mmCIF file of N, CA and C in Angstrom:
data_model
loop_
_atom_site.group_PDB
_atom_site.id
_atom_site.type_symbol
_atom_site.label_atom_id
_atom_site.label_comp_id
_atom_site.label_asym_id
_atom_site.label_seq_id
_atom_site.Cartn_x
_atom_site.Cartn_y
_atom_site.Cartn_z
ATOM 1 N N MET A 1 138.214 41.951 106.280
ATOM 2 C CA MET A 1 138.619 40.477 107.406
ATOM 3 C C MET A 1 137.193 40.211 107.796
ATOM 4 N N ARG A 2 137.271 38.627 107.660
ATOM 5 C CA ARG A 2 135.963 38.165 107.371
ATOM 6 C C ARG A 2 136.126 36.977 109.004
ATOM 7 N N SER A 3 134.959 36.959 109.857
ATOM 8 C CA SER A 3 135.509 36.347 111.080
ATOM 9 C C SER A 3 134.912 34.746 110.755
ATOM 10 N N LYS A 4 134.998 33.697 111.347
ATOM 11 C CA LYS A 4 135.094 32.356 111.221
ATOM 12 C C LYS A 4 133.470 32.309 111.644
ATOM 13 N N LYS A 5 133.039 31.170 110.766
ATOM 14 C CA LYS A 5 131.479 31.070 111.375
ATOM 15 C C LYS A 5 131.230 30.553 112.811
ATOM 16 N N PRO A 6 130.394 30.655 113.312
ATOM 17 C CA PRO A 6 130.075 30.485 114.706
ATOM 18 C C PRO A 6 130.191 28.851 115.014
ATOM 19 N N GLY A 7 131.121 28.457 116.077
ATOM 20 C CA GLY A 7 131.379 26.949 116.450
ATOM 21 C C GLY A 7 131.910 26.207 115.598
ATOM 22 N N LYS A 8 132.637 26.952 114.676
ATOM 23 C CA LYS A 8 133.422 26.155 113.901
ATOM 24 C C LYS A 8 135.140 26.074 114.685
ATOM 25 N N ASN A 9 135.679 26.825 115.436
ATOM 26 C CA ASN A 9 136.643 26.503 116.336
ATOM 27 C C ASN A 9 136.388 26.461 117.833
ATOM 28 N N ILE A 10 135.591 25.468 118.283
ATOM 29 C CA ILE A 10 135.322 25.180 119.483
ATOM 30 C C ILE A 10 136.497 24.082 119.776
ATOM 31 N N SER A 11 137.351 24.523 120.801
ATOM 32 C CA SER A 11 138.396 23.632 120.927
ATOM 33 C C SER A 11 138.334 22.707 122.533
ATOM 34 N N ALA A 12 137.145 23.116 123.160
ATOM 35 C CA ALA A 12 136.982 22.583 124.528
ATOM 36 C C ALA A 12 135.252 22.825 124.857
ATOM 37 N N SER A 13 134.823 21.744 124.922
ATOM 38 C CA SER A 13 133.191 21.886 125.418
ATOM 39 C C SER A 13 132.881 20.453 126.522
ATOM 40 N N VAL A 14 131.751 21.002 127.091
ATOM 41 C CA VAL A 14 131.119 19.881 127.925
ATOM 42 C C VAL A 14 130.223 19.135 127.170
ATOM 43 N N GLU A 15 130.320 17.724 126.761
ATOM 44 C CA GLU A 15 129.438 17.300 126.034
ATOM 45 C C GLU A 15 128.098 16.920 126.648
ATOM 46 N N ASN A 16 128.248 16.540 127.905
ATOM 47 C CA ASN A 16 127.222 15.662 128.731
ATOM 48 C C ASN A 16 127.559 15.746 130.021
ATOM 49 N N ILE A 17 126.438 15.712 130.976
ATOM 50 C CA ILE A 17 126.734 15.885 132.455
ATOM 51 C C ILE A 17 125.779 14.873 132.936
ATOM 52 N N THR A 18 126.350 13.769 133.646
ATOM 53 C CA THR A 18 125.752 12.586 134.173
ATOM 54 C C THR A 18 125.634 12.479 135.551
ATOM 55 N N PRO A 19 124.601 11.766 136.116
ATOM 56 C CA PRO A 19 124.923 11.591 137.378
ATOM 57 C C PRO A 19 126.007 11.285 138.058
ATOM 58 N N PHE A 20 127.015 10.742 137.166
ATOM 59 C CA PHE A 20 128.371 10.053 137.792
ATOM 60 C C PHE A 20 129.368 10.849 137.284
ATOM 61 N N GLY A 21 129.191 11.848 136.333
ATOM 62 C CA GLY A 21 130.433 12.982 136.032
ATOM 63 C C GLY A 21 130.266 13.602 134.863
ATOM 64 N N ILE A 22 131.263 14.183 134.428
ATOM 65 C CA ILE A 22 130.773 14.973 133.269
ATOM 66 C C ILE A 22 131.747 14.163 131.906
ATOM 67 N N TRP A 23 131.365 14.785 130.635
ATOM 68 C CA TRP A 23 132.126 14.210 129.394
ATOM 69 C C TRP A 23 132.543 15.547 128.778
ATOM 70 N N LEU A 24 133.791 15.426 128.904
ATOM 71 C CA LEU A 24 134.305 16.957 128.198
ATOM 72 C C LEU A 24 135.513 16.506 126.528
ATOM 73 N N LEU A 25 134.952 17.423 125.959
ATOM 74 C CA LEU A 25 135.518 17.300 124.386
ATOM 75 C C LEU A 25 136.625 18.465 124.317
ATOM 76 N N VAL A 26 138.144 17.534 124.188
ATOM 77 C CA VAL A 26 139.224 18.643 124.162
ATOM 78 C C VAL A 26 139.805 18.387 123.041
ATOM 79 N N LYS A 27 139.845 19.519 122.018
ATOM 80 C CA LYS A 27 140.779 18.904 120.797
ATOM 81 C C LYS A 27 140.183 17.995 119.979
ATOM 82 N N ASN A 28 138.912 17.560 119.927
ATOM 83 C CA ASN A 28 138.530 16.320 119.365
ATOM 84 C C ASN A 28 138.960 15.542 120.105
ATOM 85 N N LYS A 29 139.080 15.243 121.261
ATOM 86 C CA LYS A 29 139.321 13.950 122.306
ATOM 87 C C LYS A 29 138.460 14.054 123.421
ATOM 88 N N GLU A 30 137.668 13.148 123.373
ATOM 89 C CA GLU A 30 136.658 12.795 124.685
ATOM 90 C C GLU A 30 137.172 12.393 126.149
ATOM 91 N N TYR A 31 136.735 13.346 127.241
ATOM 92 C CA TYR A 31 137.439 12.469 128.421
ATOM 93 C C TYR A 31 136.327 12.321 129.460
ATOM 94 N N PHE A 32 136.322 11.573 130.325
ATOM 95 C CA PHE A 32 135.371 11.287 131.216
ATOM 96 C C PHE A 32 136.051 11.851 132.507
ATOM 97 N N LEU A 33 135.058 12.761 133.273
ATOM 98 C CA LEU A 33 135.784 13.344 134.735
ATOM 99 C C LEU A 33 134.455 12.618 135.758
ATOM 100 N N PRO A 34 135.131 11.684 136.402
ATOM 101 C CA PRO A 34 134.081 11.035 137.235
ATOM 102 C C PRO A 34 133.874 12.094 138.608
ATOM 103 N N TYR A 35 132.692 12.269 138.953
ATOM 104 C CA TYR A 35 132.705 13.229 140.357
ATOM 105 C C TYR A 35 133.629 12.740 141.555
ATOM 106 N N ARG A 36 133.965 11.252 141.946
ATOM 107 C CA ARG A 36 134.807 10.652 142.622
ATOM 108 C C ARG A 36 136.197 10.996 142.461
ATOM 109 N N ASP A 37 136.700 11.461 141.281
ATOM 110 C CA ASP A 37 138.058 12.266 141.045
ATOM 111 C C ASP A 37 137.829 13.599 141.053
ATOM 112 N N TYR A 38 136.902 14.232 140.642
ATOM 113 C CA TYR A 38 136.586 15.706 140.465
ATOM 114 C C TYR A 38 135.389 15.990 141.197
ATOM 115 N N PRO A 39 135.506 15.934 142.555
ATOM 116 C CA PRO A 39 133.913 16.341 143.242
ATOM 117 C C PRO A 39 133.781 17.948 142.963
ATOM 118 N N TYR A 40 134.755 18.570 142.881
ATOM 119 C CA TYR A 40 134.106 19.964 142.862
ATOM 120 C C TYR A 40 133.373 20.616 141.611
ATOM 121 N N PHE A 41 133.057 19.610 140.682
ATOM 122 C CA PHE A 41 131.929 19.646 139.780
ATOM 123 C C PHE A 41 130.638 19.336 140.256
ATOM 124 N N GLN A 42 130.494 18.506 141.264
ATOM 125 C CA GLN A 42 129.278 17.706 141.507
ATOM 126 C C GLN A 42 128.527 18.773 142.200
ATOM 127 N N ASP A 43 127.125 18.811 141.857
ATOM 128 C CA ASP A 43 126.181 19.541 142.320
ATOM 129 C C ASP A 43 126.312 21.207 142.045
ATOM 130 N N ARG A 44 126.971 21.220 141.091
ATOM 131 C CA ARG A 44 127.249 22.656 140.529
ATOM 132 C C ARG A 44 126.065 23.217 139.675
ATOM 133 N N PRO A 45 126.062 24.592 139.240
ATOM 134 C CA PRO A 45 125.024 24.612 138.421
ATOM 135 C C PRO A 45 125.467 24.199 136.749
ATOM 136 N N LEU A 46 124.514 23.844 136.219
ATOM 137 C CA LEU A 46 124.918 23.331 134.902
ATOM 138 C C LEU A 46 125.594 24.167 133.955
ATOM 139 N N TYR A 47 125.019 25.577 133.998
ATOM 140 C CA TYR A 47 125.259 26.680 133.152
ATOM 141 C C TYR A 47 126.912 26.837 133.576
ATOM 142 N N ALA A 48 127.440 26.841 134.816
ATOM 143 C CA ALA A 48 128.903 26.801 135.284
ATOM 144 C C ALA A 48 129.638 26.014 134.689
ATOM 145 N N ILE A 49 129.301 24.796 134.761
ATOM 146 C CA ILE A 49 129.903 23.655 134.060
ATOM 147 C C ILE A 49 130.516 23.887 132.909
ATOM 148 N N GLN A 50 129.114 24.101 132.017
ATOM 149 C CA GLN A 50 129.672 24.040 130.687
ATOM 150 C C GLN A 50 130.129 25.449 130.091
ATOM 151 N N LYS A 51 130.344 26.252 131.086
ATOM 152 C CA LYS A 51 131.264 27.498 130.277
ATOM 153 C C LYS A 51 133.047 26.853 130.646
ATOM 154 N N VAL A 52 133.199 26.184 129.781
ATOM 155 C CA VAL A 52 134.864 25.926 129.865
ATOM 156 C C VAL A 52 135.448 26.481 128.802
ATOM 157 N N GLN A 53 136.606 26.900 129.319
ATOM 158 C CA GLN A 53 137.664 27.617 128.071
ATOM 159 C C GLN A 53 139.070 26.517 127.840
ATOM 160 N N LEU A 54 139.515 26.901 127.008
ATOM 161 C CA LEU A 54 140.849 26.148 126.840
ATOM 162 C C LEU A 54 141.621 27.091 126.418
ATOM 163 N N LEU A 55 142.789 27.765 127.150
ATOM 164 C CA LEU A 55 143.684 28.415 127.212
ATOM 165 C C LEU A 55 145.108 27.977 127.068
ATOM 166 N N HIS A 56 145.544 28.680 125.851
ATOM 167 C CA HIS A 56 147.095 28.188 125.732
ATOM 168 C C HIS A 56 147.048 26.796 125.247
ATOM 169 N N GLU A 57 146.179 26.349 124.708
ATOM 170 C CA GLU A 57 146.204 24.954 124.085
ATOM 171 C C GLU A 57 146.273 23.841 125.063
ATOM 172 N N TYR A 58 146.498 24.030 126.529
ATOM 173 C CA TYR A 58 146.832 22.856 127.446
ATOM 174 C C TYR A 58 146.103 23.485 128.661
ATOM 175 N N HIS A 59 145.406 24.591 129.057
ATOM 176 C CA HIS A 59 145.123 24.937 130.289
ATOM 177 C C HIS A 59 143.475 24.740 130.052
ATOM 178 N N LEU A 60 142.608 24.166 130.738
ATOM 179 C CA LEU A 60 141.515 24.153 130.771
ATOM 180 C C LEU A 60 140.744 25.272 132.132
ATOM 181 N N TYR A 61 139.813 25.995 131.944
ATOM 182 C CA TYR A 61 139.451 26.978 132.727
ATOM 183 C C TYR A 61 138.121 27.085 132.985
ATOM 184 N N TRP A 62 137.261 27.010 134.269
ATOM 185 C CA TRP A 62 135.937 27.208 134.265
ATOM 186 C C TRP A 62 135.711 28.636 135.086
ATOM 187 N N PRO A 63 135.355 29.547 134.664
ATOM 188 C CA PRO A 63 135.722 31.005 135.287
ATOM 189 C C PRO A 63 134.568 31.167 136.260
ATOM 190 N N GLU A 64 133.251 30.450 136.104
ATOM 191 C CA GLU A 64 132.514 30.714 136.917
ATOM 192 C C GLU A 64 132.475 29.947 138.249
ATOM 193 N N LEU A 65 133.461 28.940 137.888
ATOM 194 C CA LEU A 65 133.608 27.771 139.168
ATOM 195 C C LEU A 65 134.861 28.128 139.690
ATOM 196 N N ASP A 66 135.827 28.913 139.215
ATOM 197 C CA ASP A 66 137.274 29.197 139.424
ATOM 198 C C ASP A 66 137.973 27.848 139.696
ATOM 199 N N ILE A 67 137.745 27.138 138.579
ATOM 200 C CA ILE A 67 138.447 25.764 138.420
ATOM 201 C C ILE A 67 139.742 25.717 137.352
ATOM 202 N N ASP A 68 140.551 25.260 137.487
ATOM 203 C CA ASP A 68 141.867 25.099 136.767
ATOM 204 C C ASP A 68 142.013 23.754 136.610
ATOM 205 N N LEU A 69 142.382 22.888 135.282
ATOM 206 C CA LEU A 69 143.091 21.738 134.935
ATOM 207 C C LEU A 69 143.920 21.855 133.643
ATOM 208 N N GLU A 70 144.727 21.097 133.591
ATOM 209 C CA GLU A 70 145.667 20.903 132.686
ATOM 210 C C GLU A 70 144.923 19.785 131.904
ATOM 211 N N VAL A 71 145.380 19.808 130.367
ATOM 212 C CA VAL A 71 144.998 18.830 129.624
ATOM 213 C C VAL A 71 145.785 17.592 129.952
ATOM 214 N N ASP A 72 146.925 17.633 130.181
ATOM 215 C CA ASP A 72 148.055 16.611 130.555
ATOM 216 C C ASP A 72 147.089 15.724 131.930
ATOM 217 N N VAL A 73 146.548 16.415 132.756
ATOM 218 C CA VAL A 73 146.314 15.502 133.711
ATOM 219 C C VAL A 73 145.029 14.570 133.410
ATOM 220 N N LEU A 74 144.418 14.953 132.228
ATOM 221 C CA LEU A 74 143.357 14.365 131.728
ATOM 222 C C LEU A 74 144.051 13.378 130.987
ATOM 223 N N GLU A 75 144.884 13.571 130.127
ATOM 224 C CA GLU A 75 145.797 12.572 129.084
ATOM 225 C C GLU A 75 146.836 11.503 130.261
ATOM 226 N N HIS A 76 147.317 11.866 130.953
ATOM 227 C CA HIS A 76 148.214 11.165 131.687
ATOM 228 C C HIS A 76 147.761 10.928 133.391
ATOM 229 N N PRO A 77 147.156 10.442 133.678
ATOM 230 C CA PRO A 77 146.496 10.550 135.199
ATOM 231 C C PRO A 77 147.572 9.874 136.314
ATOM 232 N N GLU A 78 148.316 8.810 135.436
ATOM 233 C CA GLU A 78 149.262 8.350 136.249
ATOM 234 C C GLU A 78 150.609 9.163 136.594
ATOM 235 N N HIS A 79 150.898 10.228 136.051
ATOM 236 C CA HIS A 79 151.647 11.255 136.465
ATOM 237 C C HIS A 79 151.351 12.310 137.492
ATOM 238 N N TYR A 80 149.651 12.011 137.873
ATOM 239 C CA TYR A 80 149.351 13.103 138.783
ATOM 240 C C TYR A 80 148.593 12.154 139.980
ATOM 241 N N PRO A 81 149.471 11.379 140.850
ATOM 242 C CA PRO A 81 148.962 10.824 141.795
ATOM 243 C C PRO A 81 148.284 11.295 142.899
ATOM 244 N N LEU A 82 148.107 12.699 142.790
ATOM 245 C CA LEU A 82 147.401 13.124 144.180
ATOM 246 C C LEU A 82 145.848 13.533 144.003
ATOM 247 N N VAL A 83 145.173 13.206 144.733
ATOM 248 C CA VAL A 83 143.718 13.165 144.412
ATOM 249 C C VAL A 83 143.155 14.627 145.374
ATOM 250 N N SER A 84 142.399 15.131 144.776
ATOM 251 C CA SER A 84 141.632 16.005 145.512
ATOM 252 C C SER A 84 141.020 15.785 146.665
ATOM 253 N N LYS A 85 141.243 16.441 147.831
ATOM 254 C CA LYS A 85 140.480 16.142 149.305
ATOM 255 C C LYS A 85 139.291 17.037 149.355
ATOM 256 N N THR A 86 138.829 17.447 148.429
ATOM 257 C CA THR A 86 137.506 18.369 148.605
ATOM 258 C C THR A 86 136.295 17.284 148.731
ATOM 259 N N ALA A 87 135.772 17.366 149.692
ATOM 260 C CA ALA A 87 134.778 16.476 149.431
ATOM 261 C C ALA A 87 133.640 16.659 148.943
ATOM 262 N N ALA A 88 132.875 15.461 148.454
ATOM 263 C CA ALA A 88 131.824 15.472 147.288
ATOM 264 C C ALA A 88 130.819 15.897 148.686
ATOM 265 N N PRO A 89 129.818 16.498 147.955
ATOM 266 C CA PRO A 89 128.716 16.795 148.836
ATOM 267 C C PRO A 89 128.090 15.670 149.327
ATOM 268 N N HIS A 90 127.912 14.573 148.785
ATOM 269 C CA HIS A 90 127.380 13.117 149.438
ATOM 270 C C HIS A 90 128.472 12.402 149.807
ATOM 271 N N ALA A 91 129.442 13.012 150.465
ATOM 272 C CA ALA A 91 130.375 11.855 150.922
ATOM 273 C C ALA A 91 129.896 11.211 152.064
ATOM 274 N N GLY A 92 129.935 10.148 152.300
ATOM 275 C CA GLY A 92 129.401 9.400 153.539
ATOM 276 C C GLY A 92 128.030 8.924 153.372
ATOM 277 N N LYS A 93 127.473 9.209 151.981
ATOM 278 C CA LYS A 93 126.027 8.808 152.064
ATOM 279 C C LYS A 93 126.103 7.405 150.857
ATOM 280 N N ARG A 94 125.583 6.473 150.846
ATOM 281 C CA ARG A 94 125.896 5.411 149.937
ATOM 282 C C ARG A 94 124.852 5.511 148.917
ATOM 283 N N VAL A 95 125.440 5.512 147.765
ATOM 284 C CA VAL A 95 125.089 5.908 146.577
ATOM 285 C C VAL A 95 124.694 4.332 145.873
ATOM 286 N N LEU A 96 123.582 4.271 145.124
ATOM 287 C CA LEU A 96 123.433 2.861 144.640
ATOM 288 C C LEU A 96 123.831 2.978 143.000
ATOM 289 N N ALA A 97 124.709 2.293 142.475
ATOM 290 C CA ALA A 97 124.928 2.405 140.916
ATOM 291 C C ALA A 97 124.495 1.247 140.283
ATOM 292 N N HIS A 98 123.940 1.428 138.931
ATOM 293 C CA HIS A 98 123.710 0.319 138.375
ATOM 294 C C HIS A 98 124.880 -0.215 137.284
ATOM 295 N N ARG A 99 125.000 -1.332 136.766
ATOM 296 C CA ARG A 99 126.309 -1.699 136.182
ATOM 297 C C ARG A 99 125.395 -2.296 134.819
#
């Protein structure tokens, strides 16, 4: 039995981490997770954010952070109106953004 070449069967990966959020690639589709909607990723170690796993083709899991997300939340956020009440570390501070 031959194993697959490394990197050939990656189904979820963090593609970029910015000051505003993270870019996630899941099954060849790209998603942006802004910190205002996903504050539990902000100010976390880069290595922990990058260690994402796709379980059962629909469940994203970050073991280092103990964070779970279903892909459907990213696909159809309008079906999930509840927003995290976890305060971002910089809540209450004014942040300037360039447009």
